[in-house]
mmCIF file of C-alpha atoms in Angstrom:
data_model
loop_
_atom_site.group_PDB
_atom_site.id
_atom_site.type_symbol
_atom_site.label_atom_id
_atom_site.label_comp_id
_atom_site.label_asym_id
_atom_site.label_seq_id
_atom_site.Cartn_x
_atom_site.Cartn_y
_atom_site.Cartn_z
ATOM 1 C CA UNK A 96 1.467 1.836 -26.836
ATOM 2 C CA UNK A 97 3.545 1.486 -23.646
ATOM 3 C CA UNK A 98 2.524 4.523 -22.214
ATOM 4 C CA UNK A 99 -0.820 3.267 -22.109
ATOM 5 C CA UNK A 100 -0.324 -0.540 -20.609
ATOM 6 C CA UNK A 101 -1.080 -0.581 -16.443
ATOM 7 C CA UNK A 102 0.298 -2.614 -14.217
ATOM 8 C CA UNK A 103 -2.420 -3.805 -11.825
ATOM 9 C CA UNK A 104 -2.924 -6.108 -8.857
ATOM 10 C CA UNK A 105 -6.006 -7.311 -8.908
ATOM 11 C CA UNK A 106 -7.389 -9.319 -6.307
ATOM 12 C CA UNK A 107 -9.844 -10.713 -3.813
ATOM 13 C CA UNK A 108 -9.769 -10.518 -0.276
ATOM 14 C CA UNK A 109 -11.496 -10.977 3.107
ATOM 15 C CA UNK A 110 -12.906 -6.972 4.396
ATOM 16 C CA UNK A 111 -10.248 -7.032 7.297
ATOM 17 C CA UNK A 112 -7.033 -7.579 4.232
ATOM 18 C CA UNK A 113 -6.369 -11.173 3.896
ATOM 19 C CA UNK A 114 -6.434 -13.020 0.772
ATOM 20 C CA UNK A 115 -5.714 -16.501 2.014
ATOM 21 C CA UNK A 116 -5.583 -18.047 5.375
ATOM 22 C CA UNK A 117 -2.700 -19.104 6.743
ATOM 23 C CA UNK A 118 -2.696 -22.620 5.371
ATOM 24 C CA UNK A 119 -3.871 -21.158 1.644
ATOM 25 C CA UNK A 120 -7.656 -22.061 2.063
ATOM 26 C CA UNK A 121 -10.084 -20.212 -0.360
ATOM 27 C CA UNK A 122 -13.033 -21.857 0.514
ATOM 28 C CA UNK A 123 -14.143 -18.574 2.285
ATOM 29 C CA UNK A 124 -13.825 -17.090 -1.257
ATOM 30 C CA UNK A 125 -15.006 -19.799 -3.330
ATOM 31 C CA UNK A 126 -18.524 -19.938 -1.446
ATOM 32 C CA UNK A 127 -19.193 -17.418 -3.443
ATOM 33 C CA UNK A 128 -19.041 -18.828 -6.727
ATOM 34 C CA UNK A 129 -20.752 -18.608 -9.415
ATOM 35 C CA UNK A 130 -23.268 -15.898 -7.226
ATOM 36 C CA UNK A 131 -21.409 -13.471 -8.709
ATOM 37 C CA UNK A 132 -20.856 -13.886 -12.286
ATOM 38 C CA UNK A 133 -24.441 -14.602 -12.714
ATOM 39 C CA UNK A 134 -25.182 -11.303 -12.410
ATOM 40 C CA UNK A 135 -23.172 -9.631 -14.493
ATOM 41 C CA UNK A 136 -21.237 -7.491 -11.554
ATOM 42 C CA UNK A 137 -17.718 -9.034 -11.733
ATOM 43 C CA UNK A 138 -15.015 -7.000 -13.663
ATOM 44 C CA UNK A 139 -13.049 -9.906 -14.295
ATOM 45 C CA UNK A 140 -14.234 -10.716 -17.572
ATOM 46 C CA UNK A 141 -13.529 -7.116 -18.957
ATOM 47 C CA UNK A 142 -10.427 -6.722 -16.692
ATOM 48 C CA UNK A 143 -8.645 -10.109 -17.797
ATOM 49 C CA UNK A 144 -9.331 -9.097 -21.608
ATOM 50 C CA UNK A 145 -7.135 -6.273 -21.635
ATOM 51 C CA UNK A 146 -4.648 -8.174 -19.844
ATOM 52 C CA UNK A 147 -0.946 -9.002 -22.221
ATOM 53 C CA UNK A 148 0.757 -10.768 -19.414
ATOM 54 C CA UNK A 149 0.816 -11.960 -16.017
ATOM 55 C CA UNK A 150 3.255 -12.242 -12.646
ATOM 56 C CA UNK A 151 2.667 -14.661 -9.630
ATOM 57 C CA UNK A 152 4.804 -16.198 -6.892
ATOM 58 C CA UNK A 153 5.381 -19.650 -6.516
ATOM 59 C CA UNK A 154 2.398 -20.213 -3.454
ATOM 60 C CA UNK A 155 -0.138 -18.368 -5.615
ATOM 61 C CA UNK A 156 1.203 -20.448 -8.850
ATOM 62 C CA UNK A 157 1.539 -24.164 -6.554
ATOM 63 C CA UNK A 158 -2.378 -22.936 -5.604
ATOM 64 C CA UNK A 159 -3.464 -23.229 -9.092
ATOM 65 C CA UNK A 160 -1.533 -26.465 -9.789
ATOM 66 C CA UNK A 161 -3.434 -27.761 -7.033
ATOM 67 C CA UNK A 162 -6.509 -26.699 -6.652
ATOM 68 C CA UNK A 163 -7.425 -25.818 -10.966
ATOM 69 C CA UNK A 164 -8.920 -28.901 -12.450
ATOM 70 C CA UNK A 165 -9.446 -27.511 -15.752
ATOM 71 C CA UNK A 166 -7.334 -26.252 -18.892
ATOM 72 C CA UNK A 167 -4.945 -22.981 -18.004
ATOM 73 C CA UNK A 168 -7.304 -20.567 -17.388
ATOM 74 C CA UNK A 169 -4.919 -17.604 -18.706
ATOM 75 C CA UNK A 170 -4.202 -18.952 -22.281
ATOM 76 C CA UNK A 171 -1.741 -18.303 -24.218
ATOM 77 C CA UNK A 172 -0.862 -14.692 -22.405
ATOM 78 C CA UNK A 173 2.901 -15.078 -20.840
ATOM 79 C CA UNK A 174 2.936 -15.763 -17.209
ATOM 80 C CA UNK A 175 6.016 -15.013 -14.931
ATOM 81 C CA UNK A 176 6.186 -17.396 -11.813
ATOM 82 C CA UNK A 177 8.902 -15.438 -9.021
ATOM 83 C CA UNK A 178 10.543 -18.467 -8.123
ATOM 84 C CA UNK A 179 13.721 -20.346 -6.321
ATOM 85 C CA UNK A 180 12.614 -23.565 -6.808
ATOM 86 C CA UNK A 181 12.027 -26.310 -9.350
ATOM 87 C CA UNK A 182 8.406 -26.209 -10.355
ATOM 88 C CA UNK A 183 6.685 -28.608 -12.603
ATOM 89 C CA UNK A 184 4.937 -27.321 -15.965
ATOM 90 C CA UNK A 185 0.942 -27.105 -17.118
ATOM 91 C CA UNK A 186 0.426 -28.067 -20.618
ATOM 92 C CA UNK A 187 -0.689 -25.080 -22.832
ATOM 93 C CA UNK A 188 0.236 -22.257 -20.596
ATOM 94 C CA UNK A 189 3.298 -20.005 -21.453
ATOM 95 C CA UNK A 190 5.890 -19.987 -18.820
ATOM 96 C CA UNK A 191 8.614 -18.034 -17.479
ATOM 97 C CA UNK A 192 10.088 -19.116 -14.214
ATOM 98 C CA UNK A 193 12.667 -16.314 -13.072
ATOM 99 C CA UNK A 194 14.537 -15.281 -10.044
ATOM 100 C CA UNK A 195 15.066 -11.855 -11.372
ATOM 101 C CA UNK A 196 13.887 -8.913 -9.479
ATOM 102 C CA UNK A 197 10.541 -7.693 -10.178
ATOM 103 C CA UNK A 198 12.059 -4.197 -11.634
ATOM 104 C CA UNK A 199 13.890 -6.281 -14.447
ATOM 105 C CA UNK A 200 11.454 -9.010 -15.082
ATOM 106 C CA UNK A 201 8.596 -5.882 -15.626
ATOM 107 C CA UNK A 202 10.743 -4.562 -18.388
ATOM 108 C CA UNK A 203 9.825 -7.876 -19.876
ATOM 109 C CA UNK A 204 6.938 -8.578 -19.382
ATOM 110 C CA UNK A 205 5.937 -5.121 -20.948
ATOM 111 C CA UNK A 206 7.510 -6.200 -24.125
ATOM 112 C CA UNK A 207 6.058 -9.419 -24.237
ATOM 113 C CA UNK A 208 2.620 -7.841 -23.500
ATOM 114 C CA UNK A 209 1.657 -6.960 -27.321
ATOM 115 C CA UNK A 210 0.635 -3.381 -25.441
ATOM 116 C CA UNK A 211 -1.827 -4.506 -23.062
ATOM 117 C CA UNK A 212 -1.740 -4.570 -19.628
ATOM 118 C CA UNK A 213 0.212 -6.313 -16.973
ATOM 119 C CA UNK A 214 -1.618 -8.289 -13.824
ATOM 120 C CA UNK A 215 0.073 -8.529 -10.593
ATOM 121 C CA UNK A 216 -1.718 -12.030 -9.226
ATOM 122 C CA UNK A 217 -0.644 -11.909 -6.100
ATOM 123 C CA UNK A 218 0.695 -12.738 -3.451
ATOM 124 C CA UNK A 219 0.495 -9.711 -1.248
ATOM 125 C CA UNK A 220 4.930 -9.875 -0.958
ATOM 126 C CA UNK A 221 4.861 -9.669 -4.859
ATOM 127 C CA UNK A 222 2.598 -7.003 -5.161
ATOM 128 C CA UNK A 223 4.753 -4.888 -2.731
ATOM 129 C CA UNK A 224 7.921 -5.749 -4.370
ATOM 130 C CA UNK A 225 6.240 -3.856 -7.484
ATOM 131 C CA UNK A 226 5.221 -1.708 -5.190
ATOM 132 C CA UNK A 227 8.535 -0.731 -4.023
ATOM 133 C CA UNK A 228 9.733 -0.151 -7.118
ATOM 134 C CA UNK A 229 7.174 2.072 -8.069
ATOM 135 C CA UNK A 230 5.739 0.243 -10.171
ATOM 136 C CA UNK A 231 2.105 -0.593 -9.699
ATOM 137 C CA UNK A 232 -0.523 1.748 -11.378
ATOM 138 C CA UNK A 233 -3.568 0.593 -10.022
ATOM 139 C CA UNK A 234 -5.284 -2.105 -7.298
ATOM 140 C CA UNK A 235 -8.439 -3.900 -8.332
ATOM 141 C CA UNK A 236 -9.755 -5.109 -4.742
ATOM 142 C CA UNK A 237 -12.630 -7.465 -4.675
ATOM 143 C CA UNK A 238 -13.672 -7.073 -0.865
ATOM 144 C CA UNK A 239 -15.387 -10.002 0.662
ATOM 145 C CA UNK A 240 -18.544 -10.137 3.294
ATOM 146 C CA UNK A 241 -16.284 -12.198 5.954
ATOM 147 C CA UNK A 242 -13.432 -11.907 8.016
ATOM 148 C CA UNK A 243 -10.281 -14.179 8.772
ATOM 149 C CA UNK A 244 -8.285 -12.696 11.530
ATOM 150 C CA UNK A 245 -5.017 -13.787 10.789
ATOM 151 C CA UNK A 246 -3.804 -15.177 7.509
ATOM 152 C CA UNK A 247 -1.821 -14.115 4.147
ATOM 153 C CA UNK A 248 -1.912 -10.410 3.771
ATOM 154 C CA UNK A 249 -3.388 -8.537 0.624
ATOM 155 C CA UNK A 250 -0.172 -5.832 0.604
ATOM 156 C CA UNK A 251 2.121 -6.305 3.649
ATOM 157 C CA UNK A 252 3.434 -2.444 3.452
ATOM 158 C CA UNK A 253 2.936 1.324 4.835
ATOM 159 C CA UNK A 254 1.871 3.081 2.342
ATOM 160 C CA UNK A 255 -0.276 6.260 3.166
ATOM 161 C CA UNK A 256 0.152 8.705 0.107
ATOM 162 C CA UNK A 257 -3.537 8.548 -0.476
ATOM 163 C CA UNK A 258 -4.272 6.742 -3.533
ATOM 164 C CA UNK A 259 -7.399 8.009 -5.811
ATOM 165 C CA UNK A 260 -10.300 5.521 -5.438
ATOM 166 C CA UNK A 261 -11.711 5.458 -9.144
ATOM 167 C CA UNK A 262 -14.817 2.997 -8.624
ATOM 168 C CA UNK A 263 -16.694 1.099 -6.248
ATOM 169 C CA UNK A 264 -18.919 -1.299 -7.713
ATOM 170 C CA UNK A 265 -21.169 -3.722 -5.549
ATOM 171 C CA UNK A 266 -23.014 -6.712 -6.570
ATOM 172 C CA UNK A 267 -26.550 -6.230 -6.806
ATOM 173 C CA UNK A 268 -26.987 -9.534 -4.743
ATOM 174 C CA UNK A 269 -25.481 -7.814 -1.346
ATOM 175 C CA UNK A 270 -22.042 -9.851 -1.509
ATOM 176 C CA UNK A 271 -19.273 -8.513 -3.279
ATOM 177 C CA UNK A 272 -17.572 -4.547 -3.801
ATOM 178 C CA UNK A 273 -15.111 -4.248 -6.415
ATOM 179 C CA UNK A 274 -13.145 -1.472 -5.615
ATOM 180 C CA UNK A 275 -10.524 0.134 -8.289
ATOM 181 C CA UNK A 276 -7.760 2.590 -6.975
ATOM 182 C CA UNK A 277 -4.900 4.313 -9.189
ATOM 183 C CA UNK A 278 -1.926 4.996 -7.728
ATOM 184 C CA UNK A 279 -0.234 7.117 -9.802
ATOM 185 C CA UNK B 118 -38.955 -0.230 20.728
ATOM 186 C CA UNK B 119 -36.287 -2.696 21.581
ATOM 187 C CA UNK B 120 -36.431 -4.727 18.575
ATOM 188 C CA UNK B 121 -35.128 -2.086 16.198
ATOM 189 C CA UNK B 122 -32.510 -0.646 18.289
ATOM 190 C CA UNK B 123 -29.190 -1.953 16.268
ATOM 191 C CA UNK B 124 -25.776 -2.641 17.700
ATOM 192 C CA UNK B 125 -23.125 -1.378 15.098
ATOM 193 C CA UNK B 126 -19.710 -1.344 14.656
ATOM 194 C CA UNK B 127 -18.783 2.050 12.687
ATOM 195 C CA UNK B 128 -15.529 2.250 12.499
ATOM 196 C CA UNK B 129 -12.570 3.432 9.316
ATOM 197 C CA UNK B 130 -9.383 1.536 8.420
ATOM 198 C CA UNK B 131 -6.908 1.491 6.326
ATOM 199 C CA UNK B 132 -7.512 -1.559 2.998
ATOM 200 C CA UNK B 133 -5.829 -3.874 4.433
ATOM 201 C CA UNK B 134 -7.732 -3.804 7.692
ATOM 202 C CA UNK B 135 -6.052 -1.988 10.059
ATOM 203 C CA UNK B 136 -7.557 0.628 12.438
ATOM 204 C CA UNK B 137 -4.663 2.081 13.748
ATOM 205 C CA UNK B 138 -0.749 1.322 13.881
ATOM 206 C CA UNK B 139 0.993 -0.419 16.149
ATOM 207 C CA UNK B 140 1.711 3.184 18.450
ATOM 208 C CA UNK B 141 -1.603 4.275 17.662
ATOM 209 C CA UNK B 142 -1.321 6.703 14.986
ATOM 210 C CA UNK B 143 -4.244 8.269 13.122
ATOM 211 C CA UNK B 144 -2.444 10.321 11.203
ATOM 212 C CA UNK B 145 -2.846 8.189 8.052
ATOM 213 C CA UNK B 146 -6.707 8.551 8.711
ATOM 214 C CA UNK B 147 -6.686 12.344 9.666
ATOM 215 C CA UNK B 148 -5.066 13.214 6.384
ATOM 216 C CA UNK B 149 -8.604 13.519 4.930
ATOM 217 C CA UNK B 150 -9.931 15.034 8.228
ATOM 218 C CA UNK B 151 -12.832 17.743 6.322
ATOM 219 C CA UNK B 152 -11.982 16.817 2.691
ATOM 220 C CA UNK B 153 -14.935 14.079 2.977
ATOM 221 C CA UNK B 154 -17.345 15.875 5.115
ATOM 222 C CA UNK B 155 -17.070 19.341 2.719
ATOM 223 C CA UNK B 156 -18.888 16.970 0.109
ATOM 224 C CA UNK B 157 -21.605 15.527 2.009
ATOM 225 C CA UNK B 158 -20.388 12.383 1.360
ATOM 226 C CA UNK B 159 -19.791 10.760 5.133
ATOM 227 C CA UNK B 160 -22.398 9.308 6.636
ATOM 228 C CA UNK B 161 -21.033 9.735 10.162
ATOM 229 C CA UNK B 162 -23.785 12.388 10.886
ATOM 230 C CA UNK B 163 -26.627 10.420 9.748
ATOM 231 C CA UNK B 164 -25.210 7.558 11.864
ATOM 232 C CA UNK B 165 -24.484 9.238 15.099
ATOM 233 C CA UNK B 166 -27.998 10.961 15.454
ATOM 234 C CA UNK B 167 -29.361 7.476 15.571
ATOM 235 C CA UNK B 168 -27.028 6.278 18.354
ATOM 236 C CA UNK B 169 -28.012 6.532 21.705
ATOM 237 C CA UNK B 170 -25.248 4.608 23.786
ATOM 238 C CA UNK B 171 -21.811 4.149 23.095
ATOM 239 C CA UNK B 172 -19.184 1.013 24.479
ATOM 240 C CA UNK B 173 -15.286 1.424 23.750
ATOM 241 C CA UNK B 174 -12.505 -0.065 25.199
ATOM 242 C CA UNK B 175 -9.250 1.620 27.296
ATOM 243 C CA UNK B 176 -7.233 2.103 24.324
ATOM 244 C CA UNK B 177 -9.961 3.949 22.314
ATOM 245 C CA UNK B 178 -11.310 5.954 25.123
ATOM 246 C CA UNK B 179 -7.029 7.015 26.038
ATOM 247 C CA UNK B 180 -6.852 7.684 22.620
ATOM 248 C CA UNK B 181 -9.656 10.215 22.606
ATOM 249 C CA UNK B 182 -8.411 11.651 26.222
ATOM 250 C CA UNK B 183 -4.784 12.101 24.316
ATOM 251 C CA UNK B 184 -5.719 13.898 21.139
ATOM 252 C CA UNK B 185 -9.643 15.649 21.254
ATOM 253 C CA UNK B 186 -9.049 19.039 22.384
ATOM 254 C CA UNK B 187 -12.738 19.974 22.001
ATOM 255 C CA UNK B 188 -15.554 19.168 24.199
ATOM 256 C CA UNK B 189 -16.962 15.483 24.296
ATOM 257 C CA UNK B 190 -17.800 14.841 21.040
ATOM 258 C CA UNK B 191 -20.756 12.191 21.946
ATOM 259 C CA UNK B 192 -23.162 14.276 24.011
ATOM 260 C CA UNK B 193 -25.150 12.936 27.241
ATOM 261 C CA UNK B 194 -25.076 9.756 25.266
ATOM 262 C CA UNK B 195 -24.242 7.367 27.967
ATOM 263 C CA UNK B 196 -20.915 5.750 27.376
ATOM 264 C CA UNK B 197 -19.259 2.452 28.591
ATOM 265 C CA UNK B 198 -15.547 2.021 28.825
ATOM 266 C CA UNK B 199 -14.524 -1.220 29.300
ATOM 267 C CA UNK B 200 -11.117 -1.413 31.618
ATOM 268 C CA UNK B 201 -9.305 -2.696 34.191
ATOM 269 C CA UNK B 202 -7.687 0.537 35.229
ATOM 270 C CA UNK B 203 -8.738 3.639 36.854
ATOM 271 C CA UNK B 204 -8.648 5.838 33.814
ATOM 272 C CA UNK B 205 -9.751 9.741 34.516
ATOM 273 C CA UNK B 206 -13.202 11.180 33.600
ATOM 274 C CA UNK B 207 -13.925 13.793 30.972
ATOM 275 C CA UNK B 208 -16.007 17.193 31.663
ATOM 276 C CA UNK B 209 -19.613 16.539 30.247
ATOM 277 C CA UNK B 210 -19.415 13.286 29.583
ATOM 278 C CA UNK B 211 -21.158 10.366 30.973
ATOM 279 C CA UNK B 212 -19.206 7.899 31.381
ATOM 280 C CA UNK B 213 -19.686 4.565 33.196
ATOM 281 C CA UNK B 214 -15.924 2.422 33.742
ATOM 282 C CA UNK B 215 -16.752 -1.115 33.519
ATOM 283 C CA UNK B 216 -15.273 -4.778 34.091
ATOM 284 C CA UNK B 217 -18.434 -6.605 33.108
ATOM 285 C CA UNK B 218 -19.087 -8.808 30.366
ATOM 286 C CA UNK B 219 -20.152 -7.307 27.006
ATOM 287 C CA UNK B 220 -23.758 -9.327 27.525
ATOM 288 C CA UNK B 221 -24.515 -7.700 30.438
ATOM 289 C CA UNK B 222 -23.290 -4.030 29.606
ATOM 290 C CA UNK B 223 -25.165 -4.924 26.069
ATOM 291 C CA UNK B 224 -28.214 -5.561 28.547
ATOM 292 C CA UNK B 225 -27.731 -2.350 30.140
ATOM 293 C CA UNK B 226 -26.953 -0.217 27.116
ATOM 294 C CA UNK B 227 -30.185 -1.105 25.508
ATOM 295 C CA UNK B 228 -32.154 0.095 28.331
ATOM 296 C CA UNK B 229 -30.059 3.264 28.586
ATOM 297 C CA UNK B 230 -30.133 4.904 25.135
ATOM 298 C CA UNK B 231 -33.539 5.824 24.967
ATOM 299 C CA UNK B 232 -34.783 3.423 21.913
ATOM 300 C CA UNK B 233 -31.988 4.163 19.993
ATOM 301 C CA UNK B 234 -28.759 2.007 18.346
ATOM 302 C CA UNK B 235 -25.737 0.814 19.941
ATOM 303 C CA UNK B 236 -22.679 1.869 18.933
ATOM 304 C CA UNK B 237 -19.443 -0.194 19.522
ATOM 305 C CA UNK B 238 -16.235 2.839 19.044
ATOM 306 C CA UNK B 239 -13.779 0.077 18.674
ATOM 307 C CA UNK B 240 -11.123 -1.577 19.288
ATOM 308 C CA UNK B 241 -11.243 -4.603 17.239
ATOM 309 C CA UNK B 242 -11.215 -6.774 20.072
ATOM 310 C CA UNK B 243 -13.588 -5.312 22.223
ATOM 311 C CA UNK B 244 -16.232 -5.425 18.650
ATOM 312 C CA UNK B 245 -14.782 -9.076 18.245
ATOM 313 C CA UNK B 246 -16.627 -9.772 21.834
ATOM 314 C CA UNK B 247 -19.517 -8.406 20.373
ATOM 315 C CA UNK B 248 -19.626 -10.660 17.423
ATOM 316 C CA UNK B 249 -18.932 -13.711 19.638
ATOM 317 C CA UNK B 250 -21.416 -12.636 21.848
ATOM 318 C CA UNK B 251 -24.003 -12.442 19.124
ATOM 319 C CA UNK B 252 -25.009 -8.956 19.649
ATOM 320 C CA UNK B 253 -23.663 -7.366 16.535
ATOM 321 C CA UNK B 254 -25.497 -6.136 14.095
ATOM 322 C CA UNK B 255 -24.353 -4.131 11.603
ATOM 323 C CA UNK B 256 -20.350 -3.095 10.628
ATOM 324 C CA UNK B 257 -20.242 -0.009 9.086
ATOM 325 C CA UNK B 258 -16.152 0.311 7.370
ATOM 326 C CA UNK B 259 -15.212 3.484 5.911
ATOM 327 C CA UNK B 260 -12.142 1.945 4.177
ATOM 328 C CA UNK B 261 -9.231 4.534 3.323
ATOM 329 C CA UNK B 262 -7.357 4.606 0.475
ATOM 330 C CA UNK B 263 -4.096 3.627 2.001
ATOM 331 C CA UNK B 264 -2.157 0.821 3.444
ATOM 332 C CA UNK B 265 -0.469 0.136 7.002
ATOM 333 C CA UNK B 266 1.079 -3.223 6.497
ATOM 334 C CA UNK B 267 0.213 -3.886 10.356
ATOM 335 C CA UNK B 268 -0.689 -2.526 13.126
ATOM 336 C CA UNK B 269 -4.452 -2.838 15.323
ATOM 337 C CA UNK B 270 -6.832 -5.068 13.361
ATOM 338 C CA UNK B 271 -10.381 -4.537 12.195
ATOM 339 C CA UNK B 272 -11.891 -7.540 13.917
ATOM 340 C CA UNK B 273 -9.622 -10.378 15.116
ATOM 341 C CA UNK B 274 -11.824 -12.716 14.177
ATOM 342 C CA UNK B 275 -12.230 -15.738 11.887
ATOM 343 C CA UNK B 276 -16.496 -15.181 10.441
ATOM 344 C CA UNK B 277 -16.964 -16.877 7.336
ATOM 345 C CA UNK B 278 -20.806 -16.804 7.282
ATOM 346 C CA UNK B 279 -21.442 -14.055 4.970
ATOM 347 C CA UNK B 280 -22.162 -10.677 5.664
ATOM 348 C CA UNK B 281 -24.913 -9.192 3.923
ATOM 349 C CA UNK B 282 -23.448 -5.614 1.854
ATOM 350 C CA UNK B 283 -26.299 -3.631 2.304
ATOM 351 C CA UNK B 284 -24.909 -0.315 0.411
ATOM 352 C CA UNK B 285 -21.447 0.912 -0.820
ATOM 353 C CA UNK B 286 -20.751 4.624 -1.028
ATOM 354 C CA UNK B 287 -17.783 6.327 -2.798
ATOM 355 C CA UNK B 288 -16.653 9.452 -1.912
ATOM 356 C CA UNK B 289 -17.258 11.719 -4.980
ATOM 357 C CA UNK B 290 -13.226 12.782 -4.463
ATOM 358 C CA UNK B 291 -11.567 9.637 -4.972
ATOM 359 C CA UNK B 292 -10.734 9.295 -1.011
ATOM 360 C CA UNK B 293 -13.344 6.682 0.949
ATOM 361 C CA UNK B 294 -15.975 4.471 0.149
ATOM 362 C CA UNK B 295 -18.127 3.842 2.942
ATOM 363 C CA UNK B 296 -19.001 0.356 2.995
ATOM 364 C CA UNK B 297 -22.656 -0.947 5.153
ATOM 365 C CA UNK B 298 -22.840 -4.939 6.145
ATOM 366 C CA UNK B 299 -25.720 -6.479 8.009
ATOM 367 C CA UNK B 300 -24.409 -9.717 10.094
ATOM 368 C CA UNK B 301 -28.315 -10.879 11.038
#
């Protein structure tokens, strides 16, 4: 099985590569609620069933904490928070805070995956780091129809071996493109 | 005529939203210089024989001066260069240097291109006085399938009223998608 579970960052982010401004506001993002889903043309749903286990840093976990009203949307699947710091707990979610580096905590995380896939949350610095160490298999990009300027970037490295774009799906409704590129 | 002439930013960058790096390298972009145009998949020819003026700023125009060895690529299309230098003219081009503001070259441009669109070459701050201006009207981002990690921004600017994703073409080789948004 483990030579078929990807490692994938999927993610949303503003056309000109940002995925949060600089003080962490979505609201840019989360205008777009709900437009999406309703017609049928967001991957998540079939991406996020084939995924075993997931990695986040701390800002991207502390954004859920805050801004997630309802039950842990990830279930029971084991989630690794890339942390230095004490962070509090959310009932019914599996947690594993590490400092490790990313190339020992993926060994892990494959094992702990029951053979499906691994998702790189974000942010863009821990999607690099797996980058780096070769070992991201594919980006899931969600571009959004806005720009920010300036704010947290979507993967803050040079990297200019071409990857192979595999789809590009846009929402019948004129808003989103998902956009699906393997890297190896 | 007037109202359907179109002002349009068509420009290519890298995922994360770069257009060039910080010294100005293409050579990320020019990688896949004829792989996309073999297939019939860039709509860069389609595009240009609509266009009747052009507007580009000092660093775009240098850029051109520094690395086209062929004959002016745009034509008799009239062509506005916005700078504060004296920069030096090209054989068979027509060229006018200017310090105005992008309303009033806009002004001027529309009555200069016989009917047809406006296209703004880049950078992403002269397109960014566009859309402050009002006058865009259409981005059109070939987005590559690499990243830069920094360098000279898309569009240095914060617009969070949706753009409209009019169509989204793939490449059939796995390199660009070629991405259409209407602004108004």
């Amino acid at each position: 099985m483990a030579d078929t579970q990807l490692t994938q960052y999927f993610v949303a982010a503003s056309m000109d590569g940002f995925i949060a401004t600089e003080n962490d506001d979505l609201s840019w993002l989360l205008q777009f609620e709900g437009v999406d889903e309703a017609q049928d043309a967001n991957p998540y749903d079939a991406f996020i069933s084939d995924v075993g286990a997931l990695a986040m840093g701390a800002t991207t976990y502390e954004w859920i904490l805050a801004h997630d009203d309802g039950p842990w949307a990830y279930g029971d699947r084991p989630t690794w928070v890339f942390t230095h710091r004490q962070l509090p707990s959310v009932e019914g979610a599996v947690l594993r805070f590490t400092q490790d580096d990313v190339a020992t905590v993926h060994g892990r995380m494959l094992a702990e995956s029951s053979g499906r896939n691994v998702w790189v949350v974000g942010g863009g610095e821990l999607a690099g780091q797996f980058l780096d160490a070769g070992l991201l298999d594919e980006i899931w990009l969600t571009v959004t129809p806005v720009t920010l300027g300036q704010g947290a970037p979507l993967l803050p490295r040079r990297h200019t071996t071409p990857m192979t774009l595999v789809s590009a799906l846009p929402a019948p409704n004129g808003t989103f493109v998902h956009l699906r590129y393997r890297l190896r």
